[in-house]
mmCIF file of C-alpha atoms in Angstrom:
data_model
loop_
_atom_site.group_PDB
_atom_site.id
_atom_site.type_symbol
_atom_site.label_atom_id
_atom_site.label_comp_id
_atom_site.label_asym_id
_atom_site.label_seq_id
_atom_site.Cartn_x
_atom_site.Cartn_y
_atom_site.Cartn_z
ATOM 1 C CA MET A 1105 -90.251 -1.233 71.811
ATOM 2 C CA VAL A 1106 -88.946 -4.767 72.300
ATOM 3 C CA ALA A 1107 -89.534 -5.613 68.661
ATOM 4 C CA THR A 1108 -87.830 -2.401 67.595
ATOM 5 C CA GLY A 1109 -84.843 -3.189 69.807
ATOM 6 C CA LYS A 1110 -84.543 -6.695 68.375
ATOM 7 C CA LYS A 1111 -84.792 -5.302 64.845
ATOM 8 C CA MET A 1112 -82.047 -2.760 65.541
ATOM 9 C CA GLU A 1113 -79.839 -5.474 67.055
ATOM 10 C CA THR A 1114 -80.397 -7.683 63.982
ATOM 11 C CA ASN A 1115 -79.583 -4.802 61.646
ATOM 12 C CA THR A 1116 -76.424 -4.029 63.606
ATOM 13 C CA THR A 1117 -75.286 -7.656 63.461
ATOM 14 C CA THR A 1118 -76.048 -7.885 59.744
ATOM 15 C CA SER A 1119 -74.214 -4.662 58.953
ATOM 16 C CA GLY A 1120 -71.227 -5.824 60.991
ATOM 17 C CA SER A 1121 -71.102 -9.101 59.063
ATOM 18 C CA ILE A 1122 -71.344 -7.222 55.765
ATOM 19 C CA ARG A 1123 -68.450 -4.944 56.776
ATOM 20 C CA LYS A 1124 -66.297 -7.923 57.736
ATOM 21 C CA LEU A 1125 -67.103 -9.655 54.446
ATOM 22 C CA SER A 1126 -66.316 -6.529 52.442
ATOM 23 C CA ARG A 1127 -63.001 -6.076 54.258
ATOM 24 C CA LEU A 1128 -62.162 -9.706 53.565
ATOM 25 C CA ARG A 1129 -62.931 -9.307 49.860
ATOM 26 C CA SER A 1130 -60.983 -6.061 49.601
ATOM 27 C CA LYS A 1131 -57.786 -7.622 50.945
ATOM 28 C CA HIS A 1132 -54.938 -8.424 48.615
ATOM 29 C CA PRO A 1133 -54.711 -12.146 47.744
ATOM 30 C CA ALA A 1134 -51.240 -12.350 49.304
ATOM 31 C CA GLU A 1135 -52.522 -10.857 52.565
ATOM 32 C CA LEU A 1136 -55.503 -13.205 52.566
ATOM 33 C CA LEU A 1137 -53.203 -16.181 51.961
ATOM 34 C CA PHE A 1138 -50.973 -15.046 54.829
ATOM 35 C CA GLN A 1139 -53.947 -14.876 57.204
ATOM 36 C CA ILE A 1140 -55.123 -18.344 56.196
ATOM 37 C CA LEU A 1141 -51.640 -19.799 56.695
ATOM 38 C CA ASN A 1142 -51.259 -17.894 59.964
ATOM 39 C CA TYR A 1143 -54.530 -19.206 61.399
ATOM 40 C CA GLY A 1144 -53.714 -22.677 60.139
ATOM 41 C CA PHE A 1145 -50.277 -22.641 61.787
ATOM 42 C CA LEU A 1146 -51.647 -21.329 65.089
ATOM 43 C CA THR A 1147 -54.394 -23.958 65.093
ATOM 44 C CA PHE A 1148 -51.869 -26.707 64.355
ATOM 45 C CA PHE A 1149 -49.529 -25.423 67.079
ATOM 46 C CA ALA A 1150 -52.388 -25.275 69.608
ATOM 47 C CA LEU A 1151 -53.408 -28.860 68.815
ATOM 48 C CA LEU A 1152 -49.768 -29.953 69.007
ATOM 49 C CA THR A 1153 -49.493 -28.352 72.457
ATOM 50 C CA LEU A 1154 -52.681 -30.004 73.714
ATOM 51 C CA LEU A 1155 -51.774 -33.427 72.321
ATOM 52 C CA PRO A 1156 -49.542 -34.570 75.260
ATOM 53 C CA PHE A 1157 -52.196 -33.579 77.809
ATOM 54 C CA TRP A 1158 -54.890 -35.357 75.811
ATOM 55 C CA HIS A 1159 -52.693 -38.460 75.506
ATOM 56 C CA VAL A 1160 -52.139 -38.521 79.278
ATOM 57 C CA PHE A 1161 -55.887 -38.359 79.916
ATOM 58 C CA VAL A 1162 -56.685 -41.025 77.313
ATOM 59 C CA VAL A 1163 -54.109 -43.447 78.730
ATOM 60 C CA SER A 1164 -55.477 -42.853 82.241
ATOM 61 C CA VAL A 1165 -58.913 -44.153 81.170
ATOM 62 C CA THR A 1166 -57.662 -46.956 78.896
ATOM 63 C CA SER A 1167 -57.219 -50.552 80.000
ATOM 64 C CA TYR A 1168 -53.688 -51.925 80.319
ATOM 65 C CA GLU A 1169 -54.101 -54.537 77.569
ATOM 66 C CA SER A 1170 -55.343 -51.922 75.099
ATOM 67 C CA TYR A 1171 -52.427 -49.662 75.989
ATOM 68 C CA LEU A 1172 -49.935 -52.449 75.240
ATOM 69 C CA ASN A 1173 -51.535 -53.089 71.854
ATOM 70 C CA ASN A 1174 -51.662 -49.379 70.983
ATOM 71 C CA LYS A 1175 -48.681 -47.567 72.455
ATOM 72 C CA PHE A 1176 -49.875 -44.193 71.190
ATOM 73 C CA ILE A 1177 -53.611 -43.731 71.642
ATOM 74 C CA LEU A 1178 -55.658 -40.794 70.401
ATOM 75 C CA LEU A 1179 -59.048 -42.053 71.564
ATOM 76 C CA PRO A 1180 -59.952 -44.090 74.668
ATOM 77 C CA VAL A 1181 -60.006 -47.850 74.119
ATOM 78 C CA ASP A 1182 -61.918 -50.119 76.516
ATOM 79 C CA LEU A 1183 -62.892 -47.179 78.708
ATOM 80 C CA SER A 1184 -62.020 -47.824 82.358
ATOM 81 C CA PHE A 1185 -61.894 -45.530 85.403
ATOM 82 C CA SER A 1186 -60.277 -48.106 87.682
ATOM 83 C CA SER A 1187 -57.137 -45.972 88.027
ATOM 84 C CA TYR A 1188 -59.139 -43.019 89.340
ATOM 85 C CA VAL A 1189 -61.038 -45.309 91.703
ATOM 86 C CA THR A 1190 -57.706 -46.586 93.010
ATOM 87 C CA ILE A 1191 -56.290 -43.097 93.512
ATOM 88 C CA LEU A 1192 -59.380 -41.462 94.979
ATOM 89 C CA GLY A 1193 -59.862 -44.397 97.318
ATOM 90 C CA ASP A 1194 -56.399 -44.077 98.863
ATOM 91 C CA SER A 1195 -55.992 -42.182 102.136
ATOM 92 C CA LYS A 1196 -52.429 -41.036 101.354
ATOM 93 C CA ILE A 1197 -53.602 -39.300 98.195
ATOM 94 C CA HIS A 1198 -56.436 -37.635 100.142
ATOM 95 C CA GLN A 1199 -54.051 -36.425 102.834
ATOM 96 C CA SER A 1200 -51.408 -35.096 100.446
ATOM 97 C CA PHE A 1201 -54.025 -33.400 98.263
ATOM 98 C CA LEU A 1202 -55.674 -31.615 101.205
ATOM 99 C CA LEU A 1203 -52.250 -30.671 102.589
ATOM 100 C CA THR A 1204 -51.262 -29.178 99.235
ATOM 101 C CA VAL A 1205 -54.494 -27.174 99.036
ATOM 102 C CA PHE A 1206 -53.878 -25.857 102.566
ATOM 103 C CA ILE A 1207 -50.290 -24.897 101.706
ATOM 104 C CA VAL A 1208 -51.269 -23.140 98.479
ATOM 105 C CA VAL A 1209 -54.174 -21.177 99.983
ATOM 106 C CA THR A 1210 -52.369 -20.177 103.195
ATOM 107 C CA SER A 1211 -49.047 -19.250 101.599
ATOM 108 C CA THR A 1212 -50.723 -17.319 98.768
ATOM 109 C CA LEU A 1213 -52.838 -15.253 101.170
ATOM 110 C CA LEU A 1214 -49.785 -14.510 103.328
ATOM 111 C CA HIS A 1215 -47.761 -13.612 100.238
ATOM 112 C CA LEU A 1216 -50.421 -11.186 98.976
ATOM 113 C CA LEU A 1217 -50.775 -9.594 102.418
ATOM 114 C CA LEU A 1218 -47.033 -9.002 102.827
ATOM 115 C CA THR A 1219 -46.717 -7.786 99.242
ATOM 116 C CA ALA A 1220 -49.537 -5.252 99.662
ATOM 117 C CA ILE A 1221 -48.184 -3.990 102.997
ATOM 118 C CA MET A 1222 -44.714 -3.538 101.464
ATOM 119 C CA SER A 1223 -45.888 -2.022 98.169
ATOM 120 C CA PHE A 1224 -48.250 0.580 99.613
ATOM 121 C CA PRO A 1225 -45.698 2.776 101.450
ATOM 122 C CA LEU A 1226 -43.150 2.378 98.635
ATOM 123 C CA SER A 1227 -45.693 3.773 96.181
ATOM 124 C CA ARG A 1228 -46.074 6.985 98.211
ATOM 125 C CA ASN A 1229 -43.699 9.859 97.478
ATOM 126 C CA GLU A 1230 -43.649 11.015 101.111
ATOM 127 C CA LEU A 1231 -41.762 7.903 102.272
ATOM 128 C CA LYS A 1232 -38.139 8.865 102.890
ATOM 129 C CA GLY A 1233 -35.430 6.398 101.938
ATOM 130 C CA ARG A 1234 -37.670 4.313 99.718
ATOM 131 C CA ASN A 1235 -34.975 4.147 97.020
ATOM 132 C CA VAL A 1236 -32.583 2.563 99.519
ATOM 133 C CA ILE A 1237 -35.248 0.018 100.463
ATOM 134 C CA MET A 1238 -35.797 -0.767 96.796
ATOM 135 C CA VAL A 1239 -32.058 -1.366 96.300
ATOM 136 C CA PHE A 1240 -31.927 -3.839 99.199
ATOM 137 C CA MET A 1241 -35.008 -5.590 97.844
ATOM 138 C CA VAL A 1242 -33.604 -5.899 94.325
ATOM 139 C CA VAL A 1243 -30.308 -7.259 95.700
ATOM 140 C CA THR A 1244 -32.209 -10.152 97.302
ATOM 141 C CA MET A 1245 -33.630 -10.944 93.857
ATOM 142 C CA LEU A 1246 -30.195 -11.067 92.227
ATOM 143 C CA PHE A 1247 -28.129 -12.852 94.883
ATOM 144 C CA SER A 1248 -28.892 -15.869 97.044
ATOM 145 C CA GLY A 1249 -27.200 -17.104 100.190
ATOM 146 C CA GLY A 1250 -26.982 -20.625 98.799
ATOM 147 C CA LEU A 1251 -28.668 -23.893 99.647
ATOM 148 C CA ILE A 1252 -26.499 -24.866 102.640
ATOM 149 C CA PRO A 1253 -26.931 -21.553 104.543
ATOM 150 C CA HIS A 1254 -30.628 -21.716 103.709
ATOM 151 C CA TYR A 1255 -30.868 -25.232 105.144
ATOM 152 C CA LEU A 1256 -29.006 -24.208 108.312
ATOM 153 C CA LEU A 1257 -31.343 -21.233 108.767
ATOM 154 C CA ILE A 1258 -34.427 -23.414 108.337
ATOM 155 C CA LYS A 1259 -32.983 -25.880 110.859
ATOM 156 C CA GLN A 1260 -32.310 -23.125 113.413
ATOM 157 C CA LEU A 1261 -35.888 -21.918 113.017
ATOM 158 C CA GLY A 1262 -37.156 -25.419 113.788
ATOM 159 C CA LEU A 1263 -38.955 -25.804 110.471
ATOM 160 C CA ILE A 1264 -37.513 -29.191 109.503
ATOM 161 C CA ASN A 1265 -40.406 -31.658 109.130
ATOM 162 C CA ASN A 1266 -42.803 -28.795 109.774
ATOM 163 C CA VAL A 1267 -45.617 -27.774 107.443
ATOM 164 C CA LEU A 1268 -44.648 -24.124 107.997
ATOM 165 C CA VAL A 1269 -41.524 -24.699 105.910
ATOM 166 C CA PHE A 1270 -43.800 -24.543 102.866
ATOM 167 C CA ILE A 1271 -45.435 -21.278 103.974
ATOM 168 C CA ILE A 1272 -43.020 -18.925 105.777
ATOM 169 C CA PRO A 1273 -39.850 -19.081 103.604
ATOM 170 C CA GLY A 1274 -40.534 -17.357 100.334
ATOM 171 C CA ALA A 1275 -43.657 -15.593 101.586
ATOM 172 C CA PHE A 1276 -42.048 -12.311 100.534
ATOM 173 C CA ALA A 1277 -40.876 -11.832 96.943
ATOM 174 C CA GLY A 1278 -39.323 -8.681 95.519
ATOM 175 C CA PHE A 1279 -40.667 -9.374 92.031
ATOM 176 C CA SER A 1280 -44.247 -9.338 93.325
ATOM 177 C CA VAL A 1281 -43.609 -6.092 95.198
ATOM 178 C CA ILE A 1282 -42.335 -4.412 92.030
ATOM 179 C CA LEU A 1283 -45.439 -5.439 90.075
ATOM 180 C CA MET A 1284 -47.882 -4.360 92.781
ATOM 181 C CA LEU A 1285 -45.900 -1.179 93.476
ATOM 182 C CA ASN A 1286 -46.186 -0.070 89.854
ATOM 183 C CA PHE A 1287 -49.878 -0.933 89.851
ATOM 184 C CA PHE A 1288 -50.463 1.153 92.997
ATOM 185 C CA LYS A 1289 -48.813 4.098 91.239
ATOM 186 C CA GLN A 1290 -51.573 3.990 88.601
ATOM 187 C CA ILE A 1291 -54.205 4.776 91.260
ATOM 188 C CA PRO A 1292 -54.980 8.534 91.312
ATOM 189 C CA PRO A 1293 -53.441 10.274 94.357
ATOM 190 C CA SER A 1294 -56.679 12.241 94.745
ATOM 191 C CA LEU A 1295 -58.400 9.136 96.145
ATOM 192 C CA ASP A 1296 -55.742 8.833 98.818
ATOM 193 C CA GLU A 1297 -55.894 12.542 99.628
ATOM 194 C CA ALA A 1298 -59.703 12.582 99.857
ATOM 195 C CA ALA A 1299 -59.657 9.650 102.264
ATOM 196 C CA ARG A 1300 -56.997 11.321 104.407
ATOM 197 C CA ILE A 1301 -59.097 14.509 104.582
ATOM 198 C CA ASP A 1302 -62.013 12.418 105.855
ATOM 199 C CA GLY A 1303 -59.773 11.080 108.619
ATOM 200 C CA ALA A 1304 -58.884 7.687 107.142
ATOM 201 C CA GLY A 1305 -55.667 6.045 108.298
ATOM 202 C CA HIS A 1306 -53.065 4.212 106.238
ATOM 203 C CA LEU A 1307 -54.546 0.763 106.810
ATOM 204 C CA TYR A 1308 -58.036 1.963 105.886
ATOM 205 C CA VAL A 1309 -56.748 3.496 102.650
ATOM 206 C CA LEU A 1310 -54.849 0.312 101.816
ATOM 207 C CA PHE A 1311 -57.592 -2.223 102.511
ATOM 208 C CA LYS A 1312 -60.658 -0.161 101.554
ATOM 209 C CA ILE A 1313 -59.365 1.768 98.521
ATOM 210 C CA PHE A 1314 -56.152 0.376 97.062
ATOM 211 C CA ILE A 1315 -56.759 -3.360 97.360
ATOM 212 C CA PRO A 1316 -60.329 -3.299 95.924
ATOM 213 C CA LEU A 1317 -59.007 -1.293 92.962
ATOM 214 C CA SER A 1318 -56.073 -3.667 92.470
ATOM 215 C CA MET A 1319 -57.872 -6.943 91.810
ATOM 216 C CA PRO A 1320 -56.181 -7.438 88.397
ATOM 217 C CA ILE A 1321 -52.661 -7.447 89.850
ATOM 218 C CA ILE A 1322 -53.780 -9.360 92.950
ATOM 219 C CA SER A 1323 -55.316 -12.077 90.767
ATOM 220 C CA THR A 1324 -52.168 -12.191 88.643
ATOM 221 C CA LEU A 1325 -49.844 -12.530 91.627
ATOM 222 C CA ALA A 1326 -52.142 -15.110 93.212
ATOM 223 C CA LEU A 1327 -51.962 -17.160 90.026
ATOM 224 C CA PHE A 1328 -48.164 -16.821 89.732
ATOM 225 C CA TYR A 1329 -47.484 -17.679 93.358
ATOM 226 C CA GLY A 1330 -50.224 -20.285 93.718
ATOM 227 C CA VAL A 1331 -49.083 -22.255 90.674
ATOM 228 C CA GLY A 1332 -45.506 -22.099 91.920
ATOM 229 C CA LYS A 1333 -46.517 -23.476 95.311
ATOM 230 C CA TRP A 1334 -48.719 -26.144 93.782
ATOM 231 C CA ASN A 1335 -45.843 -27.392 91.621
ATOM 232 C CA ASP A 1336 -43.232 -27.145 94.392
ATOM 233 C CA TRP A 1337 -41.623 -30.506 95.120
ATOM 234 C CA PHE A 1338 -38.043 -29.452 95.924
ATOM 235 C CA THR A 1339 -38.886 -28.045 99.371
ATOM 236 C CA ALA A 1340 -40.155 -31.398 100.609
ATOM 237 C CA VAL A 1341 -37.126 -33.217 99.173
ATOM 238 C CA ILE A 1342 -34.739 -31.020 101.192
ATOM 239 C CA PHE A 1343 -36.631 -30.307 104.410
ATOM 240 C CA ILE A 1344 -39.203 -33.098 104.851
ATOM 241 C CA ASP A 1345 -38.467 -36.688 105.914
ATOM 242 C CA LYS A 1346 -41.999 -37.690 106.916
ATOM 243 C CA ALA A 1347 -44.127 -39.110 104.118
ATOM 244 C CA SER A 1348 -47.235 -37.817 105.916
ATOM 245 C CA LEU A 1349 -46.095 -34.241 105.133
ATOM 246 C CA TYR A 1350 -45.498 -34.847 101.425
ATOM 247 C CA PRO A 1351 -47.483 -32.598 99.059
ATOM 248 C CA ILE A 1352 -49.193 -34.136 96.049
ATOM 249 C CA GLN A 1353 -46.255 -33.312 93.755
ATOM 250 C CA ASN A 1354 -43.878 -35.399 95.870
ATOM 251 C CA ILE A 1355 -46.311 -38.309 95.834
ATOM 252 C CA LEU A 1356 -46.398 -37.934 92.065
ATOM 253 C CA ARG A 1357 -42.598 -37.707 91.882
ATOM 254 C CA GLU A 1358 -42.050 -40.867 93.927
ATOM 255 C CA PHE A 1359 -44.521 -42.785 91.849
ATOM 256 C CA LEU A 1360 -43.345 -41.574 88.433
ATOM 257 C CA ILE A 1361 -39.576 -41.297 88.878
ATOM 258 C CA LEU A 1362 -38.772 -43.730 91.646
ATOM 259 C CA GLY A 1363 -41.494 -46.218 90.703
ATOM 260 C CA ASN A 1364 -42.389 -46.575 94.369
ATOM 261 C CA MET A 1365 -45.595 -48.609 94.566
ATOM 262 C CA ASP A 1366 -45.599 -48.175 98.357
ATOM 263 C CA THR A 1367 -46.488 -44.523 97.750
ATOM 264 C CA ILE A 1368 -50.050 -45.702 97.249
ATOM 265 C CA GLY A 1369 -51.506 -47.172 100.419
ATOM 266 C CA SER A 1370 -51.155 -50.887 101.002
ATOM 267 C CA GLY A 1371 -54.176 -53.058 100.417
ATOM 268 C CA VAL A 1372 -55.390 -51.030 97.467
ATOM 269 C CA PHE A 1373 -53.722 -53.117 94.769
ATOM 270 C CA SER A 1374 -54.540 -56.671 93.886
ATOM 271 C CA LYS A 1375 -52.238 -59.225 92.263
ATOM 272 C CA ASP A 1376 -52.856 -57.399 88.957
ATOM 273 C CA ALA A 1377 -51.519 -54.123 90.349
ATOM 274 C CA ASN A 1378 -48.688 -53.917 87.837
ATOM 275 C CA LYS A 1379 -51.241 -53.857 85.046
ATOM 276 C CA LEU A 1380 -52.601 -50.610 86.460
ATOM 277 C CA ILE A 1381 -49.286 -48.873 86.975
ATOM 278 C CA VAL A 1382 -49.192 -47.032 83.619
ATOM 279 C CA SER A 1383 -52.775 -45.784 83.820
ATOM 280 C CA ILE A 1384 -52.333 -44.871 87.497
ATOM 281 C CA LYS A 1385 -49.293 -42.752 86.646
ATOM 282 C CA MET A 1386 -51.317 -40.867 84.072
ATOM 283 C CA ALA A 1387 -54.310 -40.572 86.403
ATOM 284 C CA ILE A 1388 -52.143 -39.030 89.139
ATOM 285 C CA ILE A 1389 -50.829 -36.496 86.611
ATOM 286 C CA VAL A 1390 -54.409 -35.573 85.701
ATOM 287 C CA VAL A 1391 -55.449 -35.250 89.352
ATOM 288 C CA ALA A 1392 -52.387 -33.108 90.151
ATOM 289 C CA THR A 1393 -52.956 -30.819 87.157
ATOM 290 C CA LEU A 1394 -56.738 -30.477 87.229
ATOM 291 C CA PRO A 1395 -57.067 -27.884 90.072
ATOM 292 C CA ILE A 1396 -54.879 -25.343 88.255
ATOM 293 C CA VAL A 1397 -56.794 -25.917 85.023
ATOM 294 C CA ILE A 1398 -60.070 -25.297 86.877
ATOM 295 C CA VAL A 1399 -58.893 -22.140 88.674
ATOM 296 C CA TYR A 1400 -57.190 -20.451 85.713
ATOM 297 C CA PRO A 1401 -60.342 -19.489 83.709
ATOM 298 C CA PHE A 1402 -61.680 -17.544 86.697
ATOM 299 C CA LEU A 1403 -58.483 -15.460 86.893
ATOM 300 C CA GLN A 1404 -57.819 -15.178 83.167
ATOM 301 C CA LYS A 1405 -59.798 -11.940 82.706
ATOM 302 C CA HIS A 1406 -57.523 -10.183 85.218
ATOM 303 C CA PHE A 1407 -54.298 -11.865 84.101
ATOM 304 C CA VAL A 1408 -53.273 -9.839 81.024
ATOM 305 C CA LYS A 1409 -54.398 -6.520 82.514
ATOM 306 C CA GLY A 1410 -52.544 -7.200 85.752
ATOM 307 C CA VAL A 1411 -49.266 -8.086 84.050
ATOM 308 C CA LEU A 1412 -49.498 -5.120 81.665
ATOM 309 C CA LEU A 1413 -50.292 -2.434 84.234
ATOM 310 C CA GLY A 1414 -47.985 -3.941 86.836
ATOM 311 C CA SER A 1415 -45.029 -3.808 84.468
ATOM 312 C CA ILE A 1416 -45.490 -0.153 83.444
ATOM 313 C CA LYS A 1417 -43.386 2.311 85.398
ATOM 314 C CA GLN A 1418 -44.361 5.949 85.413
#
């Protein structure tokens, strides 16, 4: 039986290859030329997009003298990880990195919770006045109170120089509600009705039925919101004066834009510190970007489906 199964699988693969080859041969030469040029252009564009990221990584592991001799480097020269040793051995980088992870995880979970709680009743037809609620929600997406009123509100709430300023403001977003609301509408009402007949309450239906069935949109919103929080540097510029509360992006900003060597803890650099500054800049960029690059493949399978179904309105 096993041999038969393997033989059938081999035959299927062979027949599939033959069909692809026959389709390729049957195509018009102009169509075949278009496909070759299309694939070639897409490959070139992909490599062109990856080139800056690759250059940043290569410079981060290249010695300073080699970088001066070769301003644009495609391959590492005199491989050196001293920049990463410098960064990973600094307590300020550790603190800002852990703080950023805490902010991203906490704010994303709160955002998803509030979005689900808001989207669930709006997706039910029995909720009266839901159109009025939707209008108020959309208005908040189109109009803002401005930066000064926002600052005064944050100050009155006592969130200046407080880590909660990264979490509470912006925890609710109308755009996320619209996506999750439309996704909830795709869930058959019969599941809700069957659970109600069995005596289930609203919270049970939401957390035991709707949320487990909505992992594509939840993963998509988590990726959208999490990346936004990870890249957020403006909040700390406006509301944070203490360097101990700076996220990793603000450490990166001070080092790259302001050229502030004090951003990295004292005692780490030797008299040759300036020789490391270029590679350290690139190494910090790699460290700040790497977590998102690692997380994205795990959410990619839900990403397209979540955006597609969340954007369809029935």
